[in-house]
Structures are given as structure tokens and as C-alpha cells.
mmCIF file of C-alpha atoms in Angstrom:
data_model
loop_
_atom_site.group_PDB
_atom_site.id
_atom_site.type_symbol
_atom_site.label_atom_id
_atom_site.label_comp_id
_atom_site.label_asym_id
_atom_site.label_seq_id
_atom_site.Cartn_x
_atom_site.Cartn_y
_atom_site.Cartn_z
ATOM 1 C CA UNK A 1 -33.247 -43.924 10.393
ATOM 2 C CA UNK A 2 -30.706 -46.342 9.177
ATOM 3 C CA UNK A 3 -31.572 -47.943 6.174
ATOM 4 C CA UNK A 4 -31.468 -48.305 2.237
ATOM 5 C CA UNK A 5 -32.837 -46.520 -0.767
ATOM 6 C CA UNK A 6 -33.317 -46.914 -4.099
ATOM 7 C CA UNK A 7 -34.652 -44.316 -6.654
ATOM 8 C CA UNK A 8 -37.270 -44.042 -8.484
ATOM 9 C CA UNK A 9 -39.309 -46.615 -7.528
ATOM 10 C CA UNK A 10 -40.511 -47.235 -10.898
ATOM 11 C CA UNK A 11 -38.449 -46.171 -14.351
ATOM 12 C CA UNK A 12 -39.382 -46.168 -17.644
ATOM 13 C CA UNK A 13 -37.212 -46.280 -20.824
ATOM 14 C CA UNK A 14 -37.372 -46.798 -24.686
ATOM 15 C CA UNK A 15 -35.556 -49.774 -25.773
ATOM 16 C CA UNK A 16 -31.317 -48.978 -26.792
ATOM 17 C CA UNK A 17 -31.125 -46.380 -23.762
ATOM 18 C CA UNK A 18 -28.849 -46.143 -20.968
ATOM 19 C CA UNK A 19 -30.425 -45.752 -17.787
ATOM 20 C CA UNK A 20 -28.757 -45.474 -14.084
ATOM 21 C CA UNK A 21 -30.603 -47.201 -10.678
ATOM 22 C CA UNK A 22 -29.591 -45.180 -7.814
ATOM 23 C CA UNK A 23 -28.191 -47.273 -4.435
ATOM 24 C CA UNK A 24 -28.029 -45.578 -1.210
ATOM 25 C CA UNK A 25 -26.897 -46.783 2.475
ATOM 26 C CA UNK A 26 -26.041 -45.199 5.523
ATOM 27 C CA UNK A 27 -25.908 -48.105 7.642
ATOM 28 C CA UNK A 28 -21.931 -48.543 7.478
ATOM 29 C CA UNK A 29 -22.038 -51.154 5.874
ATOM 30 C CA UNK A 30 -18.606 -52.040 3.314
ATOM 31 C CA UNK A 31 -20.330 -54.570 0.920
ATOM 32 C CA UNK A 32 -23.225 -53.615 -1.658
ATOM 33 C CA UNK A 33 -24.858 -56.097 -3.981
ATOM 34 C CA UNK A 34 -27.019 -55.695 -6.555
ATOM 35 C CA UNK A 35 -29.779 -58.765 -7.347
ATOM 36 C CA UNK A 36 -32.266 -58.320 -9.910
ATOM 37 C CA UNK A 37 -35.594 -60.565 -9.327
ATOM 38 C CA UNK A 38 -37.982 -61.828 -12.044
ATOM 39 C CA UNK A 39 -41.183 -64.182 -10.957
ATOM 40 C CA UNK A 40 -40.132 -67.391 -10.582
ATOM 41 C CA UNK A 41 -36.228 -67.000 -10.562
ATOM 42 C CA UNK A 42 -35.986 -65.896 -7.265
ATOM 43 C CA UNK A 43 -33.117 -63.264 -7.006
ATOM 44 C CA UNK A 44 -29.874 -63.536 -8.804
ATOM 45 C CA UNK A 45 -26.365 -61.335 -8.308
ATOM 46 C CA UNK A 46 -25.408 -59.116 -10.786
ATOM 47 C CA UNK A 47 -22.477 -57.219 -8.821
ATOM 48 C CA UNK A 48 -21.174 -56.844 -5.723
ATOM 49 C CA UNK A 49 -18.614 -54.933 -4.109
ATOM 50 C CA UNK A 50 -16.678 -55.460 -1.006
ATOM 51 C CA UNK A 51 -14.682 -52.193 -0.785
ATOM 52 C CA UNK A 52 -14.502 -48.750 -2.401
ATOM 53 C CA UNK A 53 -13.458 -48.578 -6.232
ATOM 54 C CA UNK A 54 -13.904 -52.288 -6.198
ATOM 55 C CA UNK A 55 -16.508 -54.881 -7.559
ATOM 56 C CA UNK A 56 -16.871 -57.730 -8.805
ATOM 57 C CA UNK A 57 -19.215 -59.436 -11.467
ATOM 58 C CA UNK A 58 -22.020 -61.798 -9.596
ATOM 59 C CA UNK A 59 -23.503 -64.457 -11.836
ATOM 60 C CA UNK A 60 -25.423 -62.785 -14.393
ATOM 61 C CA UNK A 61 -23.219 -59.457 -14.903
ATOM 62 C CA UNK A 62 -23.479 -58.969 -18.794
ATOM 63 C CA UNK A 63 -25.607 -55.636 -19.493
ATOM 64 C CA UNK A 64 -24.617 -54.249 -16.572
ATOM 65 C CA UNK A 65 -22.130 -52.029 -15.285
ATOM 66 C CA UNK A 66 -21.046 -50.631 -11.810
ATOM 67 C CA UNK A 67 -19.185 -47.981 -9.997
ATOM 68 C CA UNK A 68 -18.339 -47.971 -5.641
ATOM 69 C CA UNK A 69 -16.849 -44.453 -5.587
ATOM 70 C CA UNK A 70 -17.880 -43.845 -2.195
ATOM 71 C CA UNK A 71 -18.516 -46.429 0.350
ATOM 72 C CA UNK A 72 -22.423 -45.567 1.030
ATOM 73 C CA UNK A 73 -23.379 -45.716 -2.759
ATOM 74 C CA UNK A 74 -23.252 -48.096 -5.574
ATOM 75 C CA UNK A 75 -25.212 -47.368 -8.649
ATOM 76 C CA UNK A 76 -26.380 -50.007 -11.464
ATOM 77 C CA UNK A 77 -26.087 -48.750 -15.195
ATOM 78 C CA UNK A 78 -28.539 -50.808 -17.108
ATOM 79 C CA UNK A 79 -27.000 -51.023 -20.752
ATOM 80 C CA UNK A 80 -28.157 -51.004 -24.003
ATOM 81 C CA UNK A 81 -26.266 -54.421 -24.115
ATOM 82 C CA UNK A 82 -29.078 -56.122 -21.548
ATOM 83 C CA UNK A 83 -30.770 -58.377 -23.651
ATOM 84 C CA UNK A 84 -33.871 -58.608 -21.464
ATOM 85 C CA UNK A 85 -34.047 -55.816 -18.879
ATOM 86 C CA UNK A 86 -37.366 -55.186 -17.847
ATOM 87 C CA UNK A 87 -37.065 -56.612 -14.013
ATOM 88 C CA UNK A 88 -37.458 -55.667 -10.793
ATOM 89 C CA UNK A 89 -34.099 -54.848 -9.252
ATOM 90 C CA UNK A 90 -33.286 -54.668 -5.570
ATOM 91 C CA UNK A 91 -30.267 -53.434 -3.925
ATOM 92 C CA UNK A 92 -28.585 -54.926 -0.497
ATOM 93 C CA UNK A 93 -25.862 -54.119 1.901
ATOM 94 C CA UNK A 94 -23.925 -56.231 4.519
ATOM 95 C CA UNK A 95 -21.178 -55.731 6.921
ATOM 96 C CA UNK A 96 -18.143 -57.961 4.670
ATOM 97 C CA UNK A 97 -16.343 -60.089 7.698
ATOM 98 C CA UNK A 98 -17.583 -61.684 10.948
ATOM 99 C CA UNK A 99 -19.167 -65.024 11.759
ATOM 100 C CA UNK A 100 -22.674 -63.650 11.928
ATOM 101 C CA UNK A 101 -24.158 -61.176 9.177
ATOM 102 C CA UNK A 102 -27.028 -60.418 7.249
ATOM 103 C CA UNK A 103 -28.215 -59.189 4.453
ATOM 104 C CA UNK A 104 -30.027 -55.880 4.056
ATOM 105 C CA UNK A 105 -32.504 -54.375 1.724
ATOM 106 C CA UNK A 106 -33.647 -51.443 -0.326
ATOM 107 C CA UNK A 107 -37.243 -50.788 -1.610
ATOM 108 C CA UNK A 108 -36.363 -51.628 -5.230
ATOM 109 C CA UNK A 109 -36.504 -50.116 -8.318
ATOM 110 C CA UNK A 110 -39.121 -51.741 -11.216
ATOM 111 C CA UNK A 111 -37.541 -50.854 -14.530
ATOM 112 C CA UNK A 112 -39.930 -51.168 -17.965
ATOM 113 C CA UNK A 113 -38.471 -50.880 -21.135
ATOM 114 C CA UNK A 114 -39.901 -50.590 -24.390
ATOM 115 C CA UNK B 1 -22.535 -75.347 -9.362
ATOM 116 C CA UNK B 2 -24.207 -74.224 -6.202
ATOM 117 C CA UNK B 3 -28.067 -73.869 -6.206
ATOM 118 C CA UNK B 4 -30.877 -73.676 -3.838
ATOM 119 C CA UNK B 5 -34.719 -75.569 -4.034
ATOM 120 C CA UNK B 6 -37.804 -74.235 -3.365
ATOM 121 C CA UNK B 7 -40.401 -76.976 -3.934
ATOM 122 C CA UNK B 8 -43.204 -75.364 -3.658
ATOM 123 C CA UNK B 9 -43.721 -72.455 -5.915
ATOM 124 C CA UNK B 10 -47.584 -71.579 -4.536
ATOM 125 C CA UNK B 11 -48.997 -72.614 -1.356
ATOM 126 C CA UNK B 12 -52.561 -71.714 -0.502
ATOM 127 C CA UNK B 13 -53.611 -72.155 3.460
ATOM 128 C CA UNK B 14 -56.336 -71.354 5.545
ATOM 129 C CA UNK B 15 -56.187 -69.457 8.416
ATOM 130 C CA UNK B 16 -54.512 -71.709 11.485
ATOM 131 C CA UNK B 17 -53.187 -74.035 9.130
ATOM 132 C CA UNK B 18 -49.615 -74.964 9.498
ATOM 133 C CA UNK B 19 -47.465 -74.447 7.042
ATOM 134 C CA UNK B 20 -44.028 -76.360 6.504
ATOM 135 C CA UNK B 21 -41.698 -74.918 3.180
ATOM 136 C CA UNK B 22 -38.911 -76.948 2.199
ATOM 137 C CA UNK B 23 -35.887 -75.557 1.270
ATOM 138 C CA UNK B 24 -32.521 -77.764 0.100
ATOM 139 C CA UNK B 25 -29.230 -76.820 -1.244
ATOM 140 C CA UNK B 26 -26.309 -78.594 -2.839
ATOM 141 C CA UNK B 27 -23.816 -79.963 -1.053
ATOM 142 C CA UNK B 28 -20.761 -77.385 -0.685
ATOM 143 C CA UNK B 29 -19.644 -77.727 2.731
ATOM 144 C CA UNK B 30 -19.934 -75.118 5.378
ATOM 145 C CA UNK B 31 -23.059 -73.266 5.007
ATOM 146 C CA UNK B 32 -25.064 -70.208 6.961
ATOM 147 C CA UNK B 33 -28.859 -70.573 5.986
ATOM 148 C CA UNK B 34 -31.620 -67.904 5.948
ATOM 149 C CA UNK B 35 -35.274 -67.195 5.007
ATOM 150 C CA UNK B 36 -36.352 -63.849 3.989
ATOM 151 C CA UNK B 37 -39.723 -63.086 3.121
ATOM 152 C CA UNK B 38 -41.277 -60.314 1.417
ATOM 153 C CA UNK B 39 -44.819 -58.870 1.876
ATOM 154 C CA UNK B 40 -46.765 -57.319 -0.304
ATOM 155 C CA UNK B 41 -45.477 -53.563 -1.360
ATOM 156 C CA UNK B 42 -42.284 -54.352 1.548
ATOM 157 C CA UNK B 43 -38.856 -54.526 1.634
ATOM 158 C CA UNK B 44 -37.301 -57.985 1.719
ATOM 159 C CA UNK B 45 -36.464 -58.691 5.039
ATOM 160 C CA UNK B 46 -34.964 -61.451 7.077
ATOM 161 C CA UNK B 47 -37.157 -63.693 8.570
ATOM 162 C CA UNK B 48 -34.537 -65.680 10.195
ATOM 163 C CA UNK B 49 -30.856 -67.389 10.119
ATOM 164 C CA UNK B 50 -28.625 -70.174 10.959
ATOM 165 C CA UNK B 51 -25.155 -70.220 11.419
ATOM 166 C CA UNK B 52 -24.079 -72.851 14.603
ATOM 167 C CA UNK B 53 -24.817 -74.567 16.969
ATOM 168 C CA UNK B 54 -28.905 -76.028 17.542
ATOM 169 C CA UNK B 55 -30.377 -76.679 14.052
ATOM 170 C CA UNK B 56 -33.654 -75.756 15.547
ATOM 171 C CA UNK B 57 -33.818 -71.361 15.012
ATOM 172 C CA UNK B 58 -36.456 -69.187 15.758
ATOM 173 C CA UNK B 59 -37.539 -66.416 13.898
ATOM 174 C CA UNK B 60 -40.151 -63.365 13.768
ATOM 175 C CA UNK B 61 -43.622 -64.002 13.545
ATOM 176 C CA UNK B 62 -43.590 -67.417 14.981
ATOM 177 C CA UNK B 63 -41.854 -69.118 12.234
ATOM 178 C CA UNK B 64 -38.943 -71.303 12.624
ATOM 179 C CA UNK B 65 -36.536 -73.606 10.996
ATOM 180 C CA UNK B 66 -34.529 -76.239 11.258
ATOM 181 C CA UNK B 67 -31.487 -77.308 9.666
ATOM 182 C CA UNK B 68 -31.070 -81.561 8.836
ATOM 183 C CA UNK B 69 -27.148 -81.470 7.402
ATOM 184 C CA UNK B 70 -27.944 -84.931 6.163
ATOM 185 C CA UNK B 71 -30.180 -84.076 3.795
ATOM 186 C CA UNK B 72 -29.116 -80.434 3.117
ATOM 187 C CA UNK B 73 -32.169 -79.053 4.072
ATOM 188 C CA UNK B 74 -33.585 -76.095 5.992
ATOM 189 C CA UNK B 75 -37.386 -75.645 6.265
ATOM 190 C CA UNK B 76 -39.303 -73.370 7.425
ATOM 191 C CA UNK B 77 -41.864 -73.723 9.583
ATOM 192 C CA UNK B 78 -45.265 -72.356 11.272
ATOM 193 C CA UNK B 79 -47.787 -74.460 13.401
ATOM 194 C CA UNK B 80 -51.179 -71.640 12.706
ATOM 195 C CA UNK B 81 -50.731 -69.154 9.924
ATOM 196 C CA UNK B 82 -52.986 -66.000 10.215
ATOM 197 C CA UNK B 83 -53.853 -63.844 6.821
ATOM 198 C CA UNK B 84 -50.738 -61.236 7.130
ATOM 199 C CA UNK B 85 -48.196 -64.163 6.643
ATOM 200 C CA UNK B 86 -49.265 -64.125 2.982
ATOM 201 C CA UNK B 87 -45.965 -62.998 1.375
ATOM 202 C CA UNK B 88 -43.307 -64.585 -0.643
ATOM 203 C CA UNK B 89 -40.707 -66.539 1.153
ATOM 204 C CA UNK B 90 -37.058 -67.297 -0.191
ATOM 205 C CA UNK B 91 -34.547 -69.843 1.735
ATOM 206 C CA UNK B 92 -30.923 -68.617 0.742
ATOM 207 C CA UNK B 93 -27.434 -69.911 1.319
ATOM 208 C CA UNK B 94 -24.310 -69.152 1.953
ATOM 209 C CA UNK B 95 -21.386 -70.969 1.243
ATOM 210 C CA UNK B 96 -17.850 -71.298 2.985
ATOM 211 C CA UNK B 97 -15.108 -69.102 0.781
ATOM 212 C CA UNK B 98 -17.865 -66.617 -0.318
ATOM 213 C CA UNK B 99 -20.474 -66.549 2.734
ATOM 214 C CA UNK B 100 -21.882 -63.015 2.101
ATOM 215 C CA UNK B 101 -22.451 -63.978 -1.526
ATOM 216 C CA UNK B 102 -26.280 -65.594 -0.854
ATOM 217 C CA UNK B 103 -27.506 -67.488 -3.669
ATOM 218 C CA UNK B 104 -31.605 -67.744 -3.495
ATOM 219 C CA UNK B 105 -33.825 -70.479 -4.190
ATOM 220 C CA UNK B 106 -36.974 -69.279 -6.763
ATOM 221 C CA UNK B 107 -39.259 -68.466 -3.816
ATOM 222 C CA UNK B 108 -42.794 -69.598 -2.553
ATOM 223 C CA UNK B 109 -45.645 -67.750 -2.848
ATOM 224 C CA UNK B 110 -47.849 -67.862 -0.069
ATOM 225 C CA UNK B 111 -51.565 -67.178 -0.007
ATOM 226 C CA UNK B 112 -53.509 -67.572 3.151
ATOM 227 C CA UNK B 113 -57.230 -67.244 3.502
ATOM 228 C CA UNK B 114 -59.222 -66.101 6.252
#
């Protein structure tokens, strides 16, 4: 089945860790985004990346940090640095170019830190 | 900069009610439109889109949309909502120069009641 995960589902972590959200796709796809969603907010772009080893910071990027070393994964590094990171965070792939596209995505990953 | 309205935040319905959500989005030319929705414990998934051509789209589940350029709008529509459409629903936008960048509106919670 084509399609996107995201692991764990849920993740704990103590307040000035480090912690990784995993981002997998096997639908082809060449861009990856990553949104996080809070009630109320709707969803809002951290990163996204249109090719291999490159991204690109989406409007609320500080506290994160990225890396596309292969086209079918992009993990999210949740730093130390987030002022606020207990969300709910969602990852999404799309083909790049073309008139028609969508948006596609994973399960999500509901991070608690304390 | 570029932002999205939801304007309504809750909605509660009874079964066969119809249900109109309003969606608008500043004015930045050249736009594609969608709705997502996401049911309970589901993956966010596309409900619907608009590119070209009639501003009148179909979606899943019965709902549909229609896009008035005028007034930079795209709602979303169903004439008889049963119980399973409860869900949250978010209208997104995408904008000429960056189209697979989506910015989302907050979202609209939708309860409906047998």
C-alpha cells in the first residue's frame, strides 16, 4: 500500500531534550512538508523540501531542524530551542510540479513534553 | 501576508441538516483551493479541490464547493449531513509562485447529532 507514516504515534519527553519524529513515504513523491497543528490554529509549515539534501524553512521554523537525505524520508528534530513544543505534528508529501496536485498525509505523531 | 478564514470554529447539526462552511482567503492572485477534513482518530484527507475551469466542484461524501473569485471565497457545502460527517474540516490555499505551499485556515469543528 502506498502511503505515509509517521512514528510513534505518541512521544513523550522531559523538557531541554532532543527528540527526532520519523517521516516516511513511498508514494514517489519529491516534496515533504512538515505542519504542526494545535486546536484552533489550524496547521502551520514548519519545513518543506522540494528535492534531496534540500529544504527550506516554512513559516514557523525556529526549534526545528530538518534533514532530506533520501528522497522517501524527511525527519523533524524537535529542539531544545522550541519554546512551546507539545503539539500534534503531521507530516505530508506531494508530487512538486504539474497543474493539478495534492497534498498527502501521515497519521501524525502527538509529542508531550514536560 | 497571505491567510485563510474559517468563520465558524464549531458547528453543531442535526442529522439531514445542511450544512454550508465558509471559507475566504486574501487576495493574492492565482489560487488552487481545497478542503480536507479529518475524522476522528484519521488521517487528514482531501475532501476536495479546485483548480479551473467551473467554480462549482464536487467532492466525496456528497459535499461540494464552490469558488466566488469576487469575494475570495470557497465554501463548502452539503444539502443532508448524516452522523459520520462529524469531523474537522480545513479550507486551504494555494497561491501562484508557491502553489504546493498550502496555507490552512484554523478549521471547523463539526458535530452532528443523530
Amino acid at each position: 500500500d502506498g502511503g505515509i507514516t509517521q512514528s510513534p504515534k505518541y512521544l513523550f519527553r522531559k523538557e531541554g531534550q532532543n527528540v527526532t519524529l520519523s517521516c516516511e513515504q513511498n508514494l514517489n513523491h519529491d516534496a515533504m512538508y512538515w505542519y504542526r497543528q494545535d486546536p484552533g490554529q489550524g496547521l502551520r509549515l514548519i519545513y518543506y523540501s522540494q528535492i534531496v539534501n534540500d529544504f527550506q524553512k516554512g513559516d514557523i521554523a525556529e526549534g526545528y531542524s530538518v534533514s532530506r537525505e533520501k528522497k522517501e524520508s524527511f525527519p523533524l528534530t524537535v529542539t531544545s530551542a522550541q519554546k512551546n513544543p507539545t503539539a500534534f505534528y503531521l507530516c505530508a508529501s506531494s508530487i512538486w510540479e504539474g497543474p493539478s496536485y495534492e497534498q498527502y498525509f501521515g497519521p501524525g505523531t502527538r509529542l508531550t513534553v514536560t | 501576508a497571505q491567510s485563510v478564514s474559517q468563520h465558524n470554529h464549531h458547528v453543531i447539526l442535526s442529522e439531514a441538516a445542511s450544512l454550508e462552511l465558509g471559507c475566504n482567503y486574501s487576495y493574492g492572485g492565482t489560487v488552487n483551493l481545497f478542503w480536507y477534513v479529518q475524522y476522528p482518530g484519521q488521517h487528514l484527507q482531501l475532501l476536495l479541490k479546485y483548480f479551473s475551469g467551473d467554480p462549482l466542484v464536487k467532492g466525496i461524501k456528497g459535499f461540494e464547493a464552490e469558488f466566488i473569485k469576487s469575494k475570495f471565497s470557497f465554501n463548502l457545502r452539503k444539502p443532508s449531513v448524516q452522523w459520520s460527517d462529524t469531523a474537522e474540516y480545513f479550507c486551504a490555499v494555494g497561491y501562484s509562485g508557491g502553489y504546493n505551499k498550502l496555507i490552512f485556515g484554523a478549521g471547523t469543528r463539526l458535530a452532528v447529532h443523530p
